[in-house]
Amino acid sequence: MAALFTLWALLRREIALAWAGGVATPLGFFLGAATLVPLAVGAERALLERIGPPLLLVFAGLAAIMTFERLLQADLEDGSIEQWALAPWPMEVFAAVKAIAAVIAIGGPITLTAAPLAIALQTPPAAAPVVVLAVGLALAAFYGFGLLGAALTAGVKRGGLLLALLVLPFMTPPLLFAAAAISAAAAGQSSVPPLTLLSACVLFAWTLGPFGAGAALRAHSES
Amino acid sequence: MIPVEIALDGLCVARGGRVLFPPITSRISAGAFVAVRGANGAGKSSLLRAMAGLLRPEAGAVQLLRSGQRLGADDARLSCLLLSHEDALKPQRSPRQEAQYWALALGGAPARVEPALSAMDLMAHADMVCQHLSAGQKRRAALMRLALTDRPVWLLDEPIANVDGAGRTRLESLVEGHRARGGIVLAALHEAWAVRDAAVIALGAA
């Protein structure tokens, strides 16, 4: 019980830091890019209906990638990771808390704005709940892999490009399943099978992410 | 706090393939203050990091002994509190918020936050964000971590850098209180710092 209270307190602090550290940039990028789509491709209904949701997912993924580099950077520079290595909690817990906070503080607003944007891009309003679910789960998977990438490239000068290259292949399956879920919902079919596979991606990302990141950060603090 | 002893057994640390100092064999008993001295690059910080288990020794070993029994790696890790060059403070958080965080993260009691703040005379600035604090005030906020937990071994990397006379006096009283309870303090120092019964580990070239 006391442990849960402590974890909640640690998480609240990381959410506050992630929120203050710049939800505006990725959210602004996501909103801006989505608004530009109909201007660039024209207001043809059938075309927008087809390419709108996949583009939203791509923009959400890119917005997430923008934030990966900062995920652990401040903690590395200010010596926090060194302190975590001497804490009674395993490094995995600190890493996971960091990424969960990013999913909530940065992924949350992007997920919520995805629904009105999808409707604006001619997705049937009935599919909006599936859009929210698919974008939210996809972002959760992205951040699981992003955490691993951020930990592996911690301490690499200008490691952002390397990080993106590392993480992109892992981001492909959740992206595919999320897009399949939305197009199924828009066509009036069941979106359960792709959403199930998407959830499996989330589970995979979150078993790989925190443990890989914990090991990488331990190795980093011991060098 | 249960006091420990430290046994350095031919400890040797290397950075970038270069051995920093000749092997150190020493025994540090409970209540000791050890000043680690040496020129820039002599390996003071690396020695402290090796003692915290953050750096694998090139040769030899650091052992923590509790009433003669050797502590396992996890117990040894949780017996050490490291204050490195980095203050581990977030610029957008206040010293009080950071104290609350580190008390929880390092396994200290939240009830010790306020005493820790007043121990380093930070009450007047406790709710200012850290980016508005001076270098010395930030250092005091980092030193406050010493009062948050009950770890027997304090490893301080230049603790008095940027800290004014009043701050040093407060740190001295923290250090003396810690020693009186059987704690060990190792401090890497450049400047003279008058602490009673201080032992010295002088690091020369290997």
Tab-separated table of C-alpha atoms in Angstrom:
chain	number	residue	atom	x	y	z
A	1	MET	CA	0.000	0.000	0.000
A	2	ALA	CA	2.746	2.412	0.996
A	3	ALA	CA	4.658	1.332	-2.100
A	4	LEU	CA	1.665	2.158	-4.293
A	5	PHE	CA	1.361	5.564	-2.668
A	6	THR	CA	5.042	6.228	-3.337
A	7	LEU	CA	4.760	5.109	-6.957
A	8	TRP	CA	1.763	7.369	-7.443
A	9	ALA	CA	3.719	10.291	-5.974
A	10	LEU	CA	6.682	9.566	-8.274
A	11	LEU	CA	4.325	9.345	-11.254
A	12	ARG	CA	2.573	12.616	-10.385
A	13	ARG	CA	5.889	14.427	-10.342
A	14	GLU	CA	6.918	12.987	-13.710
A	15	ILE	CA	3.549	13.923	-15.215
A	16	ALA	CA	3.999	17.498	-13.988
A	17	LEU	CA	7.521	17.572	-15.463
A	18	ALA	CA	6.421	16.074	-18.797
A	19	TRP	CA	3.506	18.500	-18.986
A	20	ALA	CA	5.621	21.550	-18.153
A	21	GLY	CA	8.521	20.261	-20.248
A	22	GLY	CA	6.534	20.782	-23.421
A	23	VAL	CA	3.303	19.140	-24.394
A	24	ALA	CA	2.794	22.216	-26.588
A	25	THR	CA	5.398	21.320	-29.235
A	26	PRO	CA	4.232	17.773	-30.084
A	27	LEU	CA	0.563	18.704	-29.728
A	28	GLY	CA	1.018	21.803	-31.866
A	29	PHE	CA	2.844	19.741	-34.476
A	30	PHE	CA	0.048	17.157	-34.478
A	31	LEU	CA	-2.702	19.777	-34.787
A	32	GLY	CA	-0.823	21.817	-37.372
A	33	ALA	CA	0.075	18.867	-39.576
A	34	ALA	CA	-3.480	17.480	-39.481
A	35	THR	CA	-4.935	20.865	-40.353
A	36	LEU	CA	-2.631	21.180	-43.343
A	37	VAL	CA	-3.743	17.887	-44.906
A	38	PRO	CA	-7.046	19.054	-46.457
A	39	LEU	CA	-5.328	22.249	-47.601
A	40	ALA	CA	-2.644	20.237	-49.360
A	41	VAL	CA	-4.700	17.399	-50.873
A	42	GLY	CA	-7.968	19.282	-51.428
A	43	ALA	CA	-11.367	18.782	-49.841
A	44	GLU	CA	-12.307	15.684	-51.819
A	45	ARG	CA	-14.412	13.673	-49.403
A	46	ALA	CA	-13.565	10.120	-50.503
A	47	LEU	CA	-9.833	10.803	-50.581
A	48	LEU	CA	-9.778	12.431	-47.124
A	49	GLU	CA	-11.890	9.645	-45.699
A	50	ARG	CA	-9.324	7.123	-46.919
A	51	ILE	CA	-6.060	8.886	-46.044
A	52	GLY	CA	-7.168	10.953	-43.017
A	53	PRO	CA	-6.879	8.390	-40.187
A	54	PRO	CA	-3.603	6.825	-41.397
A	55	LEU	CA	-2.097	10.293	-41.674
A	56	LEU	CA	-3.277	11.129	-38.164
A	57	LEU	CA	-1.518	8.007	-36.897
A	58	VAL	CA	1.673	8.925	-38.739
A	59	PHE	CA	1.552	12.453	-37.296
A	60	ALA	CA	0.930	11.076	-33.805
A	61	GLY	CA	3.935	8.777	-34.242
A	62	LEU	CA	6.134	11.633	-35.436
A	63	ALA	CA	4.931	13.846	-32.589
A	64	ALA	CA	5.888	11.070	-30.168
A	65	ILE	CA	9.308	10.606	-31.797
A	66	MET	CA	9.938	14.327	-31.282
A	67	THR	CA	9.672	13.808	-27.533
A	68	PHE	CA	11.699	10.571	-27.174
A	69	GLU	CA	15.036	12.317	-27.108
A	70	ARG	CA	13.971	14.439	-24.149
A	71	LEU	CA	12.514	11.499	-22.229
A	72	LEU	CA	15.641	10.794	-20.178
A	73	GLN	CA	17.954	13.611	-21.228
A	74	ALA	CA	17.352	15.951	-18.287
A	75	ASP	CA	17.690	13.121	-15.777
A	76	LEU	CA	20.936	12.052	-17.356
A	77	GLU	CA	22.397	15.547	-17.334
A	78	ASP	CA	21.384	16.496	-13.805
A	79	GLY	CA	22.617	13.263	-12.216
A	80	SER	CA	19.183	11.861	-11.367
A	81	ILE	CA	19.885	8.531	-13.063
A	82	GLU	CA	22.973	8.100	-10.896
A	83	GLN	CA	20.768	8.636	-7.840
A	84	TRP	CA	18.183	6.158	-9.141
A	85	ALA	CA	20.970	3.572	-9.276
A	86	LEU	CA	21.336	3.960	-5.494
A	87	ALA	CA	17.600	3.935	-4.765
A	88	PRO	CA	15.692	1.043	-3.218
A	89	TRP	CA	13.523	0.875	-6.355
A	90	PRO	CA	14.853	-0.934	-9.397
A	91	MET	CA	15.922	1.224	-12.330
A	92	GLU	CA	13.086	-0.378	-14.333
A	93	VAL	CA	10.522	1.319	-12.104
A	94	PHE	CA	11.983	4.783	-12.635
A	95	ALA	CA	12.193	4.184	-16.384
A	96	ALA	CA	8.621	2.899	-16.590
A	97	VAL	CA	7.275	5.787	-14.498
A	98	LYS	CA	9.005	8.214	-16.846
A	99	ALA	CA	7.371	6.697	-19.953
A	100	ILE	CA	3.943	6.247	-18.341
A	101	ALA	CA	4.015	9.933	-17.423
A	102	ALA	CA	4.850	10.826	-21.041
A	103	VAL	CA	1.973	8.675	-22.322
A	104	ILE	CA	-0.418	10.480	-19.982
A	105	ALA	CA	0.881	14.036	-20.309
A	106	ILE	CA	1.765	14.057	-24.025
A	107	GLY	CA	-0.079	11.038	-25.459
A	108	GLY	CA	-3.292	11.946	-23.664
A	109	PRO	CA	-3.883	15.359	-25.279
A	110	ILE	CA	-2.867	14.021	-28.714
A	111	THR	CA	-5.305	11.108	-28.326
A	112	LEU	CA	-8.164	13.381	-27.315
A	113	THR	CA	-7.613	15.832	-30.159
A	114	ALA	CA	-7.399	12.946	-32.649
A	115	ALA	CA	-11.186	12.402	-32.512
A	116	PRO	CA	-12.294	15.879	-33.677
A	117	LEU	CA	-9.459	15.950	-36.210
A	118	ALA	CA	-10.530	12.588	-37.638
A	119	ILE	CA	-14.117	13.814	-37.956
A	120	ALA	CA	-12.845	16.968	-39.639
A	121	LEU	CA	-11.009	14.663	-42.085
A	122	GLN	CA	-14.340	13.001	-43.005
A	123	THR	CA	-14.122	9.928	-40.757
A	124	PRO	CA	-17.701	8.927	-39.775
A	125	PRO	CA	-18.423	10.269	-36.266
A	126	ALA	CA	-19.537	6.777	-35.243
A	127	ALA	CA	-15.903	5.662	-35.642
A	128	ALA	CA	-14.590	8.391	-33.305
A	129	PRO	CA	-14.369	6.118	-30.215
A	130	VAL	CA	-12.289	3.629	-32.193
A	131	VAL	CA	-10.061	6.488	-33.400
A	132	VAL	CA	-9.429	7.526	-29.781
A	133	LEU	CA	-8.771	3.946	-28.712
A	134	ALA	CA	-6.488	3.181	-31.666
A	135	VAL	CA	-4.449	6.395	-31.399
A	136	GLY	CA	-4.180	6.028	-27.611
A	137	LEU	CA	-3.030	2.401	-27.765
A	138	ALA	CA	-0.658	3.148	-30.644
A	139	LEU	CA	0.914	5.988	-28.647
A	140	ALA	CA	1.230	3.729	-25.603
A	141	ALA	CA	3.111	1.194	-27.750
A	142	PHE	CA	5.261	3.948	-29.307
A	143	TYR	CA	6.332	5.207	-25.882
A	144	GLY	CA	7.224	1.708	-24.697
A	145	PHE	CA	9.658	1.371	-27.610
A	146	GLY	CA	10.668	5.030	-27.339
A	147	LEU	CA	11.723	4.484	-23.738
A	148	LEU	CA	14.045	1.679	-24.799
A	149	GLY	CA	15.473	3.787	-27.617
A	150	ALA	CA	15.955	6.773	-25.317
A	151	ALA	CA	17.787	4.649	-22.755
A	152	LEU	CA	19.999	2.985	-25.378
A	153	THR	CA	21.002	6.318	-26.905
A	154	ALA	CA	21.366	8.086	-23.538
A	155	GLY	CA	24.614	9.977	-23.476
A	156	VAL	CA	25.050	9.853	-27.246
A	157	LYS	CA	25.598	13.406	-28.437
A	158	ARG	CA	22.802	14.394	-30.814
A	159	GLY	CA	21.400	10.893	-30.579
A	160	GLY	CA	17.993	11.913	-31.887
A	161	LEU	CA	18.518	10.559	-35.379
A	162	LEU	CA	19.925	7.274	-34.100
A	163	LEU	CA	16.993	7.022	-31.722
A	164	ALA	CA	14.455	7.543	-34.505
A	165	LEU	CA	16.177	4.936	-36.684
A	166	LEU	CA	16.202	2.459	-33.804
A	167	VAL	CA	12.581	2.963	-32.863
A	168	LEU	CA	10.898	3.332	-36.275
A	169	PRO	CA	10.883	-0.384	-37.199
A	170	PHE	CA	9.277	-1.200	-33.855
A	171	MET	CA	6.643	1.464	-34.404
A	172	THR	CA	5.466	-0.083	-37.668
A	173	PRO	CA	3.283	-2.961	-36.345
A	174	PRO	CA	1.233	-0.817	-33.917
A	175	LEU	CA	0.819	1.747	-36.675
A	176	LEU	CA	-0.502	-0.909	-39.088
A	177	PHE	CA	-2.953	-2.394	-36.600
A	178	ALA	CA	-4.211	1.001	-35.445
A	179	ALA	CA	-4.849	2.070	-39.039
A	180	ALA	CA	-6.600	-1.246	-39.748
A	181	ALA	CA	-8.823	-0.766	-36.688
A	182	ILE	CA	-9.899	2.718	-37.755
A	183	SER	CA	-10.575	1.768	-41.381
A	184	ALA	CA	-12.594	-1.250	-40.214
A	185	ALA	CA	-14.677	0.966	-37.922
A	186	ALA	CA	-15.150	3.558	-40.681
A	187	ALA	CA	-16.371	0.805	-43.020
A	188	GLY	CA	-18.799	-0.394	-40.387
A	189	GLN	CA	-16.931	-3.640	-39.717
A	190	SER	CA	-15.674	-5.024	-36.421
A	191	SER	CA	-12.480	-3.368	-35.257
A	192	VAL	CA	-11.910	-5.924	-32.500
A	193	PRO	CA	-9.316	-8.131	-34.292
A	194	PRO	CA	-6.917	-5.276	-35.178
A	195	LEU	CA	-7.453	-3.691	-31.742
A	196	THR	CA	-6.555	-7.000	-30.106
A	197	LEU	CA	-3.342	-7.188	-32.113
A	198	LEU	CA	-2.658	-3.545	-31.273
A	199	SER	CA	-3.080	-4.333	-27.575
A	200	ALA	CA	-0.613	-7.196	-28.000
A	201	CYS	CA	1.861	-4.654	-29.417
A	202	VAL	CA	1.325	-2.473	-26.339
A	203	LEU	CA	2.032	-5.420	-24.043
A	204	PHE	CA	5.134	-6.335	-26.037
A	205	ALA	CA	6.375	-2.738	-25.964
A	206	TRP	CA	5.886	-2.488	-22.219
A	207	THR	CA	7.605	-5.759	-21.437
A	208	LEU	CA	10.541	-4.838	-23.648
A	209	GLY	CA	10.727	-1.105	-22.873
A	210	PRO	CA	11.137	-0.779	-19.100
A	211	PHE	CA	13.346	-3.855	-18.696
A	212	GLY	CA	15.580	-2.978	-21.624
A	213	ALA	CA	15.727	0.637	-20.502
A	214	GLY	CA	16.517	-0.377	-16.922
A	215	ALA	CA	19.421	-2.523	-18.070
A	216	ALA	CA	20.684	0.171	-20.442
A	217	LEU	CA	20.526	2.882	-17.772
A	218	ARG	CA	22.268	0.684	-15.208
A	219	ALA	CA	25.032	-0.010	-17.697
A	220	HIS	CA	25.228	3.698	-18.421
A	221	SER	CA	25.475	4.764	-14.773
A	222	GLU	CA	28.174	2.148	-14.226
A	223	SER	CA	30.438	3.461	-16.949
B	1	MET	CA	20.952	3.610	11.212
B	2	ILE	CA	23.156	0.574	11.686
B	3	PRO	CA	26.828	1.598	11.385
B	4	VAL	CA	29.074	-0.072	8.872
B	5	GLU	CA	32.795	-0.256	8.266
B	6	ILE	CA	34.460	0.008	4.883
B	7	ALA	CA	37.348	-2.177	3.823
B	8	LEU	CA	39.239	-1.109	0.715
B	9	ASP	CA	41.175	-4.080	-0.490
B	10	GLY	CA	43.751	-3.077	-3.078
B	11	LEU	CA	41.157	-0.876	-4.772
B	12	CYS	CA	42.223	0.372	-8.153
B	13	VAL	CA	40.078	2.331	-10.597
B	14	ALA	CA	40.633	2.955	-14.292
B	15	ARG	CA	39.040	5.456	-16.667
B	16	GLY	CA	39.414	5.110	-20.400
B	17	GLY	CA	41.956	2.314	-19.968
B	18	ARG	CA	44.182	4.416	-17.691
B	19	VAL	CA	44.719	3.337	-14.082
B	20	LEU	CA	44.132	6.444	-11.992
B	21	PHE	CA	45.973	5.709	-8.758
B	22	PRO	CA	48.023	2.958	-7.119
B	23	PRO	CA	45.976	0.302	-5.263
B	24	ILE	CA	44.448	1.578	-2.013
B	25	THR	CA	44.170	-0.710	0.970
B	26	SER	CA	42.517	0.892	3.919
B	27	ARG	CA	39.947	0.316	6.618
B	28	ILE	CA	37.479	3.061	7.453
B	29	SER	CA	35.683	2.584	10.737
B	30	ALA	CA	32.315	3.886	11.867
B	31	GLY	CA	32.300	7.601	12.670
B	32	ALA	CA	35.296	8.384	10.479
B	33	PHE	CA	35.726	11.401	8.228
B	34	VAL	CA	38.023	10.823	5.293
B	35	ALA	CA	39.161	13.647	3.042
B	36	VAL	CA	40.019	12.390	-0.435
B	37	ARG	CA	42.623	14.714	-1.884
B	38	GLY	CA	44.412	14.890	-5.194
B	39	ALA	CA	44.943	17.061	-8.246
B	40	ASN	CA	42.335	17.420	-11.002
B	41	GLY	CA	41.966	14.079	-12.717
B	42	ALA	CA	43.611	12.197	-9.868
B	43	GLY	CA	40.510	10.023	-9.567
B	44	LYS	CA	38.687	11.461	-6.557
B	45	SER	CA	35.247	11.304	-8.149
B	46	SER	CA	35.965	7.885	-9.645
B	47	LEU	CA	37.006	6.565	-6.229
B	48	LEU	CA	33.740	7.782	-4.708
B	49	ARG	CA	31.713	6.310	-7.570
B	50	ALA	CA	33.534	2.991	-7.198
B	51	MET	CA	32.723	2.990	-3.492
B	52	ALA	CA	29.049	3.560	-4.306
B	53	GLY	CA	29.206	0.566	-6.650
B	54	LEU	CA	28.649	2.760	-9.702
B	55	LEU	CA	32.045	2.005	-11.189
B	56	ARG	CA	33.542	-1.444	-11.432
B	57	PRO	CA	37.038	-1.462	-9.898
B	58	GLU	CA	39.903	-2.327	-12.220
B	59	ALA	CA	41.349	-4.415	-9.412
B	60	GLY	CA	40.631	-5.011	-5.758
B	61	ALA	CA	37.316	-4.497	-4.036
B	62	VAL	CA	35.241	-2.292	-1.773
B	63	GLN	CA	33.580	-4.165	1.050
B	64	LEU	CA	31.042	-2.866	3.488
B	65	LEU	CA	31.028	-4.707	6.787
B	66	ARG	CA	28.243	-4.636	9.332
B	67	SER	CA	29.472	-6.068	12.649
B	68	GLY	CA	32.104	-8.030	10.756
B	69	GLN	CA	29.664	-9.474	8.205
B	70	ARG	CA	30.171	-8.532	4.603
B	71	LEU	CA	27.132	-6.853	3.037
B	72	GLY	CA	25.698	-8.098	-0.241
B	73	ALA	CA	25.663	-5.853	-3.310
B	74	ASP	CA	22.118	-4.596	-2.745
B	75	ASP	CA	22.622	-3.800	0.939
B	76	ALA	CA	25.914	-2.102	0.123
B	77	ARG	CA	24.239	0.022	-2.538
B	78	LEU	CA	21.488	1.069	-0.150
B	79	SER	CA	24.061	1.979	2.495
B	80	CYS	CA	25.633	4.663	0.318
B	81	LEU	CA	24.456	8.172	-0.376
B	82	LEU	CA	26.318	9.866	-3.205
B	83	LEU	CA	26.457	13.587	-3.691
B	84	SER	CA	28.123	14.051	-7.060
B	85	HIS	CA	28.936	17.201	-9.023
B	86	GLU	CA	25.444	17.170	-10.454
B	87	ASP	CA	22.795	18.441	-8.084
B	88	ALA	CA	19.934	16.222	-9.396
B	89	LEU	CA	17.484	19.120	-9.134
B	90	LYS	CA	14.944	19.966	-11.827
B	91	PRO	CA	15.058	23.659	-12.776
B	92	GLN	CA	11.265	23.933	-12.895
B	93	ARG	CA	10.708	22.397	-9.434
B	94	SER	CA	11.201	23.932	-6.006
B	95	PRO	CA	13.624	22.645	-3.339
B	96	ARG	CA	10.653	21.475	-1.268
B	97	GLN	CA	9.182	19.500	-4.190
B	98	GLU	CA	12.567	18.013	-4.961
B	99	ALA	CA	13.094	17.104	-1.322
B	100	GLN	CA	9.727	15.342	-1.298
B	101	TYR	CA	10.642	13.500	-4.477
B	102	TRP	CA	14.069	12.357	-3.314
B	103	ALA	CA	12.753	11.378	0.091
B	104	LEU	CA	10.347	8.989	-1.658
B	105	ALA	CA	12.725	7.883	-4.407
B	106	LEU	CA	15.632	7.183	-2.064
B	107	GLY	CA	13.483	5.476	0.540
B	108	GLY	CA	13.542	8.230	3.147
B	109	ALA	CA	10.637	9.394	5.269
B	110	PRO	CA	8.482	12.273	3.941
B	111	ALA	CA	8.387	13.628	7.502
B	112	ARG	CA	12.073	14.503	7.167
B	113	VAL	CA	11.565	16.975	4.328
B	114	GLU	CA	10.939	20.051	6.484
B	115	PRO	CA	13.776	19.319	8.964
B	116	ALA	CA	16.093	18.731	5.994
B	117	LEU	CA	15.123	22.060	4.436
B	118	SER	CA	15.759	23.934	7.664
B	119	ALA	CA	18.983	21.996	8.282
B	120	MET	CA	20.426	23.585	5.135
B	121	ASP	CA	18.687	26.944	5.801
B	122	LEU	CA	16.505	26.707	2.690
B	123	MET	CA	13.193	27.620	4.296
B	124	ALA	CA	13.186	31.116	2.778
B	125	HIS	CA	13.675	29.688	-0.726
B	126	ALA	CA	11.849	26.391	-0.353
B	127	ASP	CA	9.106	27.299	-2.821
B	128	MET	CA	11.183	29.136	-5.418
B	129	VAL	CA	11.882	27.140	-8.555
B	130	CYS	CA	15.450	25.856	-8.649
B	131	GLN	CA	16.340	27.743	-11.828
B	132	HIS	CA	16.053	30.982	-9.856
B	133	LEU	CA	18.408	29.781	-7.125
B	134	SER	CA	22.084	30.699	-7.084
B	135	ALA	CA	24.761	28.040	-7.558
B	136	GLY	CA	25.383	27.951	-3.807
B	137	GLN	CA	21.683	27.658	-2.998
B	138	LYS	CA	21.354	24.781	-5.468
B	139	ARG	CA	24.284	23.078	-3.813
B	140	ARG	CA	22.580	23.501	-0.442
B	141	ALA	CA	19.400	22.018	-1.910
B	142	ALA	CA	21.446	19.031	-3.115
B	143	LEU	CA	23.150	18.703	0.286
B	144	MET	CA	19.705	18.579	1.843
B	145	ARG	CA	19.434	14.994	0.538
B	146	LEU	CA	21.898	14.017	3.255
B	147	ALA	CA	19.261	14.711	5.877
B	148	LEU	CA	16.472	12.815	4.070
B	149	THR	CA	17.686	9.257	4.566
B	150	ASP	CA	19.530	7.202	7.141
B	151	ARG	CA	22.310	5.820	5.029
B	152	PRO	CA	25.522	5.135	6.921
B	153	VAL	CA	28.018	6.038	4.178
B	154	TRP	CA	28.082	9.546	2.736
B	155	LEU	CA	30.159	10.010	-0.403
B	156	LEU	CA	30.484	13.727	-1.034
B	157	ASP	CA	32.129	15.077	-4.172
B	158	GLU	CA	33.345	18.571	-3.389
B	159	PRO	CA	30.483	19.287	-1.007
B	160	ILE	CA	31.609	22.789	-0.065
B	161	ALA	CA	32.137	24.120	-3.589
B	162	ASN	CA	30.054	27.311	-4.016
B	163	VAL	CA	28.761	27.045	-0.445
B	164	ASP	CA	29.240	30.089	1.793
B	165	GLY	CA	30.551	30.130	5.366
B	166	ALA	CA	27.150	29.782	6.991
B	167	GLY	CA	26.308	26.891	4.678
B	168	ARG	CA	29.580	25.164	5.539
B	169	THR	CA	28.815	25.499	9.226
B	170	ARG	CA	25.440	23.870	8.661
B	171	LEU	CA	26.995	21.102	6.610
B	172	GLU	CA	29.584	20.590	9.367
B	173	SER	CA	26.839	20.124	11.925
B	174	LEU	CA	25.116	17.598	9.627
B	175	VAL	CA	28.419	15.775	9.178
B	176	GLU	CA	29.184	15.769	12.917
B	177	GLY	CA	25.676	14.539	13.724
B	178	HIS	CA	26.116	11.766	11.180
B	179	ARG	CA	29.491	10.771	12.645
B	180	ALA	CA	28.075	10.818	16.161
B	181	ARG	CA	25.479	8.249	15.041
B	182	GLY	CA	28.258	6.056	13.664
B	183	GLY	CA	28.121	7.212	10.050
B	184	ILE	CA	31.080	7.467	7.718
B	185	VAL	CA	31.798	10.517	5.573
B	186	LEU	CA	34.131	10.489	2.593
B	187	ALA	CA	34.605	13.851	0.941
B	188	ALA	CA	36.595	14.683	-2.171
B	189	LEU	CA	38.044	18.095	-1.412
B	190	HIS	CA	40.208	20.724	-3.037
B	191	GLU	CA	39.780	23.449	-0.471
B	192	ALA	CA	40.825	23.293	3.164
B	193	TRP	CA	37.940	22.223	5.346
B	194	ALA	CA	38.591	21.924	9.070
B	195	VAL	CA	36.833	18.819	10.299
B	196	ARG	CA	37.952	17.202	13.554
B	197	ASP	CA	39.833	13.881	13.379
B	198	ALA	CA	39.902	13.873	9.619
B	199	ALA	CA	41.826	11.090	7.909
B	200	VAL	CA	43.212	11.653	4.439
B	201	ILE	CA	43.430	9.496	1.351
B	202	ALA	CA	45.849	11.257	-0.960
B	203	LEU	CA	45.641	10.194	-4.584
B	204	GLY	CA	48.842	10.491	-6.561
B	205	ALA	CA	49.678	9.310	-10.049
B	206	ALA	CA	49.723	5.576	-10.604
